[in-house]
Amino acid sequence: MCANNVDELVRESDNIVEMLRGNATAFTLGEHFPAIPNEITNWIEEQRAIIESVALGDLSHHMTEIHAEGPDAFQFFKDFSVNSFENFEVGDGKHIVLCNARGHLIGDGPLLRLGEEEFWGVPWGAENWLEYQLDVGDYDVTASFDPPTAKKDGGDPESFIIQVQGPDAYATLSKLTDADIKDIGFYKFREITLAGKRVRAFGHGMSTQPGFEFHGPFEHADEIKSAILEAGEEFGIRHLGSKAYNSQSVRLGWIGAGPPPVYDGEEMADFRQWLGTDRREASFSIEGSYDSDDITDYYMTPVEYGFGGLVDFDHDYVGREALREQLDNQQREFVSLLWDDDDMVDVYASLYGDGTPNKYFELPRSRWGNSAFDSVTRDGELVGISRRRSYEPDIRGVASLAVVDLEHSEPGTEVTVHWGEGRGSVNPRIEDHEPTEVSATVAPVPYTEDLRKA
């Protein structure tokens, strides 16, 4: 039987968790960062440039953009966002967070108010949810959704999204504009002239370093990039490949939406039936040592993953009461984990000599599915789940983002990360390996100072 939608996939599956583990055969980094090579020069120097000089990241290809306008556009986004929309003025950006009725995280990302009735954004993970709500709801809104390049059959994006970040970002950009870009605040934007082209300059980035994101018609992308790279040459600018860019989120402390919380519950059945098998939810994959048969154990909540400060109760929205319960009964804390250097050396050493090696840790960010879930224990008891993991140049080691029980969340607490997935995994991208344990130390999120708001 061939499923026509996600609801049919769920009904045909004996175990949703196993289905998502098996989906990893379809996962490749190139699908998420098409048109951007793994390395432009080499990932090590590209990583270093982010924190030591200046780096350019091209985000034009891997996200769905939404452009919405109409009399009900403001109310539409307000109805599905946990954030307060008070004082959301034209020229402001807002990191919106969207949930289902049970308070499980569907997606998040920047939303910019371009005009009184016009909005643009990249709500990572929530694009299908928003499109569905417009389709079934009664909103006077006209919206377009520009999918990632991999979904466009060779077509170009409508817009370019270029980030310039690092200690020398301002010095580089000042060569290309007369605008006082330092005056543009964090999550604020305005139109400026950059390298002779009108662009939108947005105070945002995927690093803890200062910088900006620039948006404009994609036809100008190459010209803008070339001008920035030339201006930054004296500072040692690097164009980030997908490997280096993809590692930034661990240092910044952005987890990204995990498994879409759609695979269970009758309240999500209509949405599952609306979702075709070509949608993200049909091919999403999970990996890692954490193992539960209950798919809801893999769902994320905004409170656990650091978005509690964005939750507001000044308006009605989907998931409001569930989030109130989460805040009143928080069980886990969002933290960074700094992995032990000696234990990681042992992981690589296992590749040499006799015996079954440990799971290979690919540098800089190791992943063999959309979302990673590694068990975190203390004294043999499960105390949390480690998620995104990456080698980070400022600590010359591996860090990950995790949620741990509140009583074990104090910085400096020693825990154990279980590395590997074990023999017999249904994940077809797992090599035969010997699972192992890596000691780790709890640290804040982010584990380094965030200079973007300075």
C-alpha positions as a Python dict, from the first residue, in 0.01 Angstrom:
ca = {
    (1, 'M'): (0, 0, 0),
    (2, 'C'): (132, 343, -94),
    (3, 'A'): (49, 620, 153),
    (4, 'N'): (-93, 946, 18),
    (5, 'N'): (-39, 1157, 327),
    (6, 'V'): (129, 1158, 668),
    (7, 'D'): (-182, 1028, 842),
    (8, 'E'): (-173, 716, 626),
    (9, 'L'): (198, 675, 696),
    (10, 'V'): (125, 683, 1068),
    (11, 'R'): (-159, 434, 1040),
    (12, 'E'): (52, 195, 832),
    (13, 'S'): (347, 211, 1073),
    (14, 'D'): (380, -40, 1356),
    (15, 'N'): (613, 195, 1543),
    (16, 'I'): (649, 567, 1469),
    (17, 'V'): (989, 590, 1638),
    (18, 'E'): (1125, 306, 1424),
    (19, 'M'): (978, 473, 1115),
    (20, 'L'): (1163, 797, 1192),
    (21, 'R'): (1488, 611, 1259),
    (22, 'G'): (1451, 433, 926),
    (23, 'N'): (1388, 764, 751),
    (24, 'A'): (1755, 853, 805),
    (25, 'T'): (1838, 684, 476),
    (26, 'A'): (1697, 994, 309),
    (27, 'F'): (1896, 1242, 519),
    (28, 'T'): (2200, 1416, 376),
    (29, 'L'): (2354, 1747, 474),
    (30, 'G'): (2330, 1851, 109),
    (31, 'E'): (1951, 1835, 120),
    (32, 'H'): (1952, 2099, 393),
    (33, 'F'): (2228, 2315, 248),
    (34, 'P'): (2195, 2271, -129),
    (35, 'A'): (2411, 2481, -359),
    (36, 'I'): (2659, 2543, -76),
    (37, 'P'): (2961, 2308, -77),
    (38, 'N'): (3062, 2134, 244),
    (39, 'E'): (3377, 2349, 243),
    (40, 'I'): (3458, 2660, 42),
    (41, 'T'): (3821, 2655, 161),
    (42, 'N'): (3840, 2428, 467),
    (43, 'W'): (3596, 2399, 754),
    (44, 'I'): (3859, 2462, 1023),
    (45, 'E'): (3958, 2808, 900),
    (46, 'E'): (3598, 2885, 815),
    (47, 'Q'): (3495, 2804, 1173),
    (48, 'R'): (3777, 3013, 1314),
    (49, 'A'): (3686, 3313, 1100),
    (50, 'I'): (3348, 3336, 1270),
    (51, 'I'): (3510, 3412, 1606),
    (52, 'E'): (3849, 3553, 1504),
    (53, 'S'): (3788, 3778, 1202),
    (54, 'V'): (3481, 3783, 976),
    (55, 'A'): (3273, 3523, 796),
    (56, 'L'): (3006, 3527, 527),
    (57, 'G'): (2725, 3273, 538),
    (58, 'D'): (2481, 3217, 251),
    (59, 'L'): (2142, 3107, 390),
    (60, 'S'): (1951, 3157, 65),
    (61, 'H'): (1892, 2792, -14),
    (62, 'H'): (1790, 2583, 286),
    (63, 'M'): (1484, 2756, 439),
    (64, 'T'): (1126, 2826, 339),
    (65, 'E'): (1044, 3196, 325),
    (66, 'I'): (693, 3320, 394),
    (67, 'H'): (571, 3656, 268),
    (68, 'A'): (224, 3743, 397),
    (69, 'E'): (13, 4055, 367),
    (70, 'G'): (-346, 4158, 417),
    (71, 'P'): (-581, 4307, 678),
    (72, 'D'): (-561, 3991, 895),
    (73, 'A'): (-187, 3926, 866),
    (74, 'F'): (-103, 4067, 1211),
    (75, 'Q'): (-383, 3870, 1379),
    (76, 'F'): (-292, 3552, 1191),
    (77, 'F'): (63, 3537, 1323),
    (78, 'K'): (-56, 3645, 1668),
    (79, 'D'): (-305, 3355, 1682),
    (80, 'F'): (-28, 3096, 1643),
    (81, 'S'): (268, 3261, 1821),
    (82, 'V'): (341, 3230, 2192),
    (83, 'N'): (506, 3574, 2188),
    (84, 'S'): (348, 3901, 2287),
    (85, 'F'): (275, 4116, 1982),
    (86, 'E'): (255, 4437, 2182),
    (87, 'N'): (498, 4701, 2056),
    (88, 'F'): (564, 4497, 1740),
    (89, 'E'): (622, 4792, 1510),
    (90, 'V'): (717, 4825, 1145),
    (91, 'G'): (1094, 4787, 1134),
    (92, 'D'): (1095, 4530, 1414),
    (93, 'G'): (1177, 4162, 1399),
    (94, 'K'): (1045, 3904, 1642),
    (95, 'H'): (1162, 3548, 1704),
    (96, 'I'): (826, 3377, 1693),
    (97, 'V'): (763, 3038, 1854),
    (98, 'L'): (473, 2816, 1744),
    (99, 'C'): (319, 2516, 1919),
    (100, 'N'): (36, 2270, 1884),
    (101, 'A'): (-251, 2259, 2133),
    (102, 'R'): (-52, 2040, 2374),
    (103, 'G'): (233, 2289, 2389),
    (104, 'H'): (477, 2088, 2178),
    (105, 'L'): (712, 2298, 1968),
    (106, 'I'): (631, 2304, 1597),
    (107, 'G'): (883, 2563, 1486),
    (108, 'D'): (1046, 2900, 1544),
    (109, 'G'): (1232, 3171, 1361),
    (110, 'P'): (1249, 3540, 1269),
    (111, 'L'): (937, 3728, 1158),
    (112, 'L'): (985, 4083, 1026),
    (113, 'R'): (710, 4343, 1010),
    (114, 'L'): (767, 4513, 675),
    (115, 'G'): (449, 4723, 686),
    (116, 'E'): (126, 4763, 879),
    (117, 'E'): (-19, 4462, 695),
    (118, 'E'): (295, 4298, 556),
    (119, 'F'): (527, 4039, 710),
    (120, 'W'): (825, 3831, 596),
    (121, 'G'): (997, 3551, 781),
    (122, 'V'): (1161, 3209, 794),
    (123, 'P'): (976, 3016, 1067),
    (124, 'W'): (1195, 2703, 1067),
    (125, 'G'): (984, 2388, 1099),
    (126, 'A'): (651, 2574, 1106),
    (127, 'E'): (610, 2655, 739),
    (128, 'N'): (366, 2371, 669),
    (129, 'W'): (170, 2442, 987),
    (130, 'L'): (124, 2805, 886),
    (131, 'E'): (30, 2717, 529),
    (132, 'Y'): (-228, 2469, 661),
    (133, 'Q'): (-379, 2724, 898),
    (134, 'L'): (-417, 2975, 615),
    (135, 'D'): (-573, 2704, 398),
    (136, 'V'): (-836, 2598, 652),
    (137, 'G'): (-880, 2924, 842),
    (138, 'D'): (-1081, 3236, 765),
    (139, 'Y'): (-807, 3495, 729),
    (140, 'D'): (-795, 3782, 481),
    (141, 'V'): (-430, 3716, 406),
    (142, 'T'): (-240, 3660, 83),
    (143, 'A'): (74, 3455, 140),
    (144, 'S'): (349, 3301, -68),
    (145, 'F'): (584, 3026, 46),
    (146, 'D'): (921, 3003, -127),
    (147, 'P'): (1060, 2654, -55),
    (148, 'P'): (1426, 2551, -24),
    (149, 'T'): (1627, 2521, -343),
    (150, 'A'): (1621, 2141, -318),
    (151, 'K'): (1242, 2154, -365),
    (152, 'K'): (1246, 2393, -663),
    (153, 'D'): (1359, 2165, -946),
    (154, 'G'): (1659, 2381, -1026),
    (155, 'G'): (1492, 2716, -973),
    (156, 'D'): (1652, 3001, -782),
    (157, 'P'): (1526, 3140, -453),
    (158, 'E'): (1323, 3459, -464),
    (159, 'S'): (1553, 3629, -213),
    (160, 'F'): (1909, 3607, -97),
    (161, 'I'): (1983, 3579, 275),
    (162, 'I'): (2345, 3659, 355),
    (163, 'Q'): (2494, 3681, 704),
    (164, 'V'): (2817, 3865, 783),
    (165, 'Q'): (2950, 3801, 1136),
    (166, 'G'): (3264, 3828, 1342),
    (167, 'P'): (3485, 4082, 1522),
    (168, 'D'): (3570, 4249, 1190),
    (169, 'A'): (3216, 4249, 1049),
    (170, 'Y'): (3159, 4622, 1103),
    (171, 'A'): (3497, 4715, 956),
    (172, 'T'): (3423, 4504, 648),
    (173, 'L'): (3072, 4637, 593),
    (174, 'S'): (3167, 5002, 650),
    (175, 'K'): (3358, 4985, 322),
    (176, 'L'): (3038, 4906, 135),
    (177, 'T'): (2781, 5144, 285),
    (178, 'D'): (2748, 5496, 421),
    (179, 'A'): (2473, 5380, 656),
    (180, 'D'): (2543, 5377, 1028),
    (181, 'I'): (2479, 5005, 1059),
    (182, 'K'): (2590, 4998, 1423),
    (183, 'D'): (2279, 5203, 1492),
    (184, 'I'): (2056, 4914, 1378),
    (185, 'G'): (1962, 4732, 1696),
    (186, 'F'): (1934, 4359, 1762),
    (187, 'Y'): (1626, 4222, 1584),
    (188, 'K'): (1569, 4558, 1414),
    (189, 'F'): (1599, 4620, 1042),
    (190, 'R'): (1601, 4896, 785),
    (191, 'E'): (1668, 4948, 416),
    (192, 'I'): (2023, 5055, 330),
    (193, 'T'): (2245, 5075, 23),
    (194, 'L'): (2514, 4805, 32),
    (195, 'A'): (2764, 4775, -253),
    (196, 'G'): (2537, 4993, -464),
    (197, 'K'): (2225, 4779, -410),
    (198, 'R'): (1923, 4840, -190),
    (199, 'V'): (1907, 4566, 73),
    (200, 'R'): (1732, 4503, 401),
    (201, 'A'): (1982, 4503, 689),
    (202, 'F'): (1865, 4295, 985),
    (203, 'G'): (2045, 4288, 1321),
    (204, 'H'): (2062, 3913, 1356),
    (205, 'G'): (2298, 3620, 1309),
    (206, 'M'): (2371, 3257, 1388),
    (207, 'S'): (2685, 3330, 1588),
    (208, 'T'): (2748, 3492, 1926),
    (209, 'Q'): (2958, 3746, 1736),
    (210, 'P'): (2819, 4083, 1613),
    (211, 'G'): (2692, 4097, 1260),
    (212, 'F'): (2403, 4136, 1022),
    (213, 'E'): (2177, 3953, 787),
    (214, 'F'): (2105, 4108, 447),
    (215, 'H'): (1802, 4035, 228),
    (216, 'G'): (1733, 4131, -131),
    (217, 'P'): (1639, 3999, -478),
    (218, 'F'): (1833, 3682, -552),
    (219, 'E'): (1952, 3820, -886),
    (220, 'H'): (2190, 4044, -688),
    (221, 'A'): (2324, 3768, -461),
    (222, 'D'): (2651, 3699, -642),
    (223, 'E'): (2731, 4068, -679),
    (224, 'I'): (2667, 4135, -309),
    (225, 'K'): (2870, 3834, -199),
    (226, 'S'): (3163, 3925, -420),
    (227, 'A'): (3168, 4280, -286),
    (228, 'I'): (3162, 4161, 77),
    (229, 'L'): (3436, 3904, 18),
    (230, 'E'): (3656, 4164, -149),
    (231, 'A'): (3597, 4417, 132),
    (232, 'G'): (3680, 4158, 395),
    (233, 'E'): (3990, 4021, 229),
    (234, 'E'): (4228, 4228, 442),
    (235, 'F'): (4068, 4081, 756),
    (236, 'G'): (4091, 3721, 640),
    (237, 'I'): (3724, 3680, 560),
    (238, 'R'): (3598, 3328, 489),
    (239, 'H'): (3290, 3220, 295),
    (240, 'L'): (3134, 2950, 511),
    (241, 'G'): (3069, 2607, 365),
    (242, 'S'): (2780, 2403, 496),
    (243, 'K'): (2997, 2221, 753),
    (244, 'A'): (3117, 2536, 929),
    (245, 'Y'): (2785, 2716, 905),
    (246, 'N'): (2599, 2414, 1038),
    (247, 'S'): (2814, 2407, 1353),
    (248, 'Q'): (2727, 2758, 1470),
    (249, 'S'): (2396, 2674, 1633),
    (250, 'V'): (2563, 2469, 1909),
    (251, 'R'): (2781, 2761, 2014),
    (252, 'L'): (2490, 3006, 1989),
    (253, 'G'): (2247, 2781, 2173),
    (254, 'W'): (1973, 2747, 1910),
    (255, 'I'): (1835, 2397, 1901),
    (256, 'G'): (1602, 2415, 1598),
    (257, 'A'): (1267, 2239, 1581),
    (258, 'G'): (1288, 1866, 1648),
    (259, 'P'): (1049, 1593, 1534),
    (260, 'P'): (723, 1758, 1426),
    (261, 'P'): (466, 1688, 1699),
    (262, 'V'): (212, 1556, 1451),
    (263, 'Y'): (244, 1178, 1462),
    (264, 'D'): (-10, 1113, 1737),
    (265, 'G'): (-333, 1262, 1871),
    (266, 'E'): (-667, 1302, 1701),
    (267, 'E'): (-642, 1680, 1729),
    (268, 'M'): (-360, 1666, 1471),
    (269, 'A'): (-534, 1417, 1238),
    (270, 'D'): (-668, 1679, 996),
    (271, 'F'): (-323, 1831, 965),
    (272, 'R'): (-168, 1486, 907),
    (273, 'Q'): (-420, 1422, 631),
    (274, 'W'): (-340, 1760, 474),
    (275, 'L'): (35, 1684, 475),
    (276, 'G'): (142, 1508, 157),
    (277, 'T'): (425, 1256, 153),
    (278, 'D'): (649, 1517, -9),
    (279, 'R'): (639, 1732, 304),
    (280, 'R'): (908, 1755, 572),
    (281, 'E'): (697, 1565, 825),
    (282, 'A'): (688, 1254, 605),
    (283, 'S'): (1065, 1209, 582),
    (284, 'F'): (1185, 1349, 915),
    (285, 'S'): (1451, 1135, 1083),
    (286, 'I'): (1591, 1084, 1432),
    (287, 'E'): (1912, 923, 1558),
    (288, 'G'): (2118, 868, 1870),
    (289, 'S'): (2150, 649, 2178),
    (290, 'Y'): (1827, 758, 2349),
    (291, 'D'): (1562, 493, 2286),
    (292, 'S'): (1192, 514, 2367),
    (293, 'D'): (894, 354, 2195),
    (294, 'D'): (681, 660, 2274),
    (295, 'I'): (713, 925, 2003),
    (296, 'T'): (599, 1198, 2244),
    (297, 'D'): (922, 1148, 2440),
    (298, 'Y'): (1101, 1300, 2140),
    (299, 'Y'): (878, 1606, 2112),
    (300, 'M'): (1018, 1941, 2224),
    (301, 'T'): (860, 2204, 2446),
    (302, 'P'): (945, 2576, 2432),
    (303, 'V'): (1003, 2594, 2806),
    (304, 'E'): (1256, 2308, 2810),
    (305, 'Y'): (1444, 2443, 2511),
    (306, 'G'): (1511, 2795, 2625),
    (307, 'F'): (1208, 2982, 2488),
    (308, 'G'): (1031, 3026, 2821),
    (309, 'G'): (1123, 3394, 2826),
    (310, 'L'): (936, 3447, 2499),
    (311, 'V'): (612, 3293, 2625),
    (312, 'D'): (344, 3551, 2706),
    (313, 'F'): (-17, 3516, 2815),
    (314, 'D'): (-151, 3853, 2701),
    (315, 'H'): (-351, 3700, 2413),
    (316, 'D'): (-515, 3379, 2301),
    (317, 'Y'): (-309, 3143, 2084),
    (318, 'V'): (-277, 2774, 2011),
    (319, 'G'): (-110, 2597, 2304),
    (320, 'R'): (-158, 2877, 2558),
    (321, 'E'): (-293, 2671, 2847),
    (322, 'A'): (-48, 2388, 2792),
    (323, 'L'): (241, 2634, 2811),
    (324, 'R'): (109, 2779, 3134),
    (325, 'E'): (121, 2427, 3278),
    (326, 'Q'): (476, 2378, 3148),
    (327, 'L'): (598, 2697, 3313),
    (328, 'D'): (432, 2609, 3642),
    (329, 'N'): (580, 2258, 3642),
    (330, 'Q'): (914, 2282, 3467),
    (331, 'Q'): (1114, 1961, 3509),
    (332, 'R'): (1420, 2018, 3290),
    (333, 'E'): (1666, 2294, 3204),
    (334, 'F'): (1825, 2382, 2869),
    (335, 'V'): (2204, 2356, 2903),
    (336, 'S'): (2528, 2314, 2713),
    (337, 'L'): (2742, 2005, 2767),
    (338, 'L'): (3119, 2024, 2725),
    (339, 'W'): (3244, 1677, 2629),
    (340, 'D'): (3562, 1538, 2784),
    (341, 'D'): (3864, 1574, 2555),
    (342, 'D'): (4032, 1249, 2660),
    (343, 'D'): (3714, 1048, 2607),
    (344, 'M'): (3674, 1196, 2258),
    (345, 'V'): (4037, 1108, 2178),
    (346, 'D'): (3950, 751, 2277),
    (347, 'V'): (3654, 754, 2036),
    (348, 'Y'): (3889, 837, 1748),
    (349, 'A'): (4158, 598, 1873),
    (350, 'S'): (3905, 315, 1852),
    (351, 'L'): (3922, 342, 1473),
    (352, 'Y'): (4275, 199, 1488),
    (353, 'G'): (4384, -147, 1592),
    (354, 'D'): (4165, -450, 1662),
    (355, 'G'): (3807, -473, 1780),
    (356, 'T'): (3486, -297, 1685),
    (357, 'P'): (3534, 82, 1683),
    (358, 'N'): (3305, 336, 1844),
    (359, 'K'): (3059, 535, 1634),
    (360, 'Y'): (3253, 769, 1408),
    (361, 'F'): (3220, 1135, 1514),
    (362, 'E'): (3230, 1339, 1196),
    (363, 'L'): (3385, 1683, 1228),
    (364, 'P'): (3283, 1947, 1290),
    (365, 'R'): (2917, 1852, 1353),
    (366, 'S'): (2826, 1486, 1365),
    (367, 'R'): (2476, 1393, 1252),
    (368, 'W'): (2317, 1108, 1062),
    (369, 'G'): (1957, 1226, 1083),
    (370, 'N'): (1754, 1545, 1118),
    (371, 'S'): (1752, 1534, 1499),
    (372, 'A'): (1994, 1373, 1745),
    (373, 'F'): (1892, 1224, 2080),
    (374, 'D'): (2168, 1090, 2306),
    (375, 'S'): (2100, 963, 2657),
    (376, 'V'): (2255, 1160, 2944),
    (377, 'T'): (2301, 981, 3275),
    (378, 'R'): (2442, 1046, 3620),
    (379, 'D'): (2528, 760, 3852),
    (380, 'G'): (2358, 526, 3606),
    (381, 'E'): (2024, 710, 3606),
    (382, 'L'): (1878, 888, 3302),
    (383, 'V'): (1885, 1262, 3377),
    (384, 'G'): (1847, 1417, 3033),
    (385, 'I'): (1892, 1411, 2658),
    (386, 'S'): (2181, 1555, 2459),
    (387, 'R'): (2085, 1699, 2122),
    (388, 'R'): (2296, 1894, 1872),
    (389, 'R'): (2670, 1824, 1900),
    (390, 'S'): (2967, 1984, 1734),
    (391, 'Y'): (3337, 2050, 1756),
    (392, 'E'): (3384, 2416, 1849),
    (393, 'P'): (3715, 2598, 1785),
    (394, 'D'): (3700, 2835, 2083),
    (395, 'I'): (3707, 2543, 2330),
    (396, 'R'): (3907, 2311, 2103),
    (397, 'G'): (3658, 2038, 2180),
    (398, 'V'): (3305, 1905, 2144),
    (399, 'A'): (2996, 2070, 2290),
    (400, 'S'): (2631, 1979, 2267),
    (401, 'L'): (2295, 2129, 2354),
    (402, 'A'): (2089, 1929, 2601),
    (403, 'V'): (1798, 1924, 2844),
    (404, 'V'): (1870, 1783, 3190),
    (405, 'D'): (1666, 1744, 3507),
    (406, 'L'): (1665, 2062, 3715),
    (407, 'E'): (1855, 1904, 4005),
    (408, 'H'): (2146, 1825, 3769),
    (409, 'S'): (2150, 2152, 3572),
    (410, 'E'): (2399, 2350, 3781),
    (411, 'P'): (2705, 2452, 3573),
    (412, 'G'): (2998, 2228, 3658),
    (413, 'T'): (2785, 1918, 3717),
    (414, 'E'): (2949, 1603, 3577),
    (415, 'V'): (2729, 1378, 3361),
    (416, 'T'): (2774, 1102, 3104),
    (417, 'V'): (2671, 1115, 2738),
    (418, 'H'): (2605, 777, 2575),
    (419, 'W'): (2762, 782, 2229),
    (420, 'G'): (2642, 547, 1954),
    (421, 'E'): (2328, 367, 1857),
    (422, 'G'): (2413, 2, 1891),
    (423, 'R'): (2415, -295, 1661),
    (424, 'G'): (2095, -394, 1491),
    (425, 'S'): (1966, -37, 1454),
    (426, 'V'): (1703, 12, 1184),
    (427, 'N'): (1888, 330, 1087),
    (428, 'P'): (2055, 232, 755),
    (429, 'R'): (2323, 499, 795),
    (430, 'I'): (2465, 346, 1115),
    (431, 'E'): (2787, 150, 1077),
    (432, 'D'): (2856, -146, 1302),
    (433, 'H'): (3011, 4, 1615),
    (434, 'E'): (3059, -38, 1988),
    (435, 'P'): (2857, 214, 2195),
    (436, 'T'): (3061, 403, 2453),
    (437, 'E'): (3034, 667, 2723),
    (438, 'V'): (3171, 1021, 2714),
    (439, 'S'): (3203, 1230, 3028),
    (440, 'A'): (3064, 1583, 3001),
    (441, 'T'): (3032, 1896, 3213),
    (442, 'V'): (2716, 2108, 3235),
    (443, 'A'): (2756, 2470, 3119),
    (444, 'P'): (2515, 2759, 3046),
    (445, 'V'): (2346, 2831, 2711),
    (446, 'P'): (2526, 2978, 2533),
    (447, 'Y'): (2848, 2861, 2694),
    (448, 'T'): (3020, 3181, 2576),
    (449, 'E'): (2915, 3547, 2592),
    (450, 'D'): (2658, 3653, 2331),
    (451, 'L'): (2799, 3971, 2175),
    (452, 'R'): (2518, 4027, 1923),
    (453, 'K'): (2326, 4256, 2160),
    (454, 'A'): (2629, 4458, 2270),
}
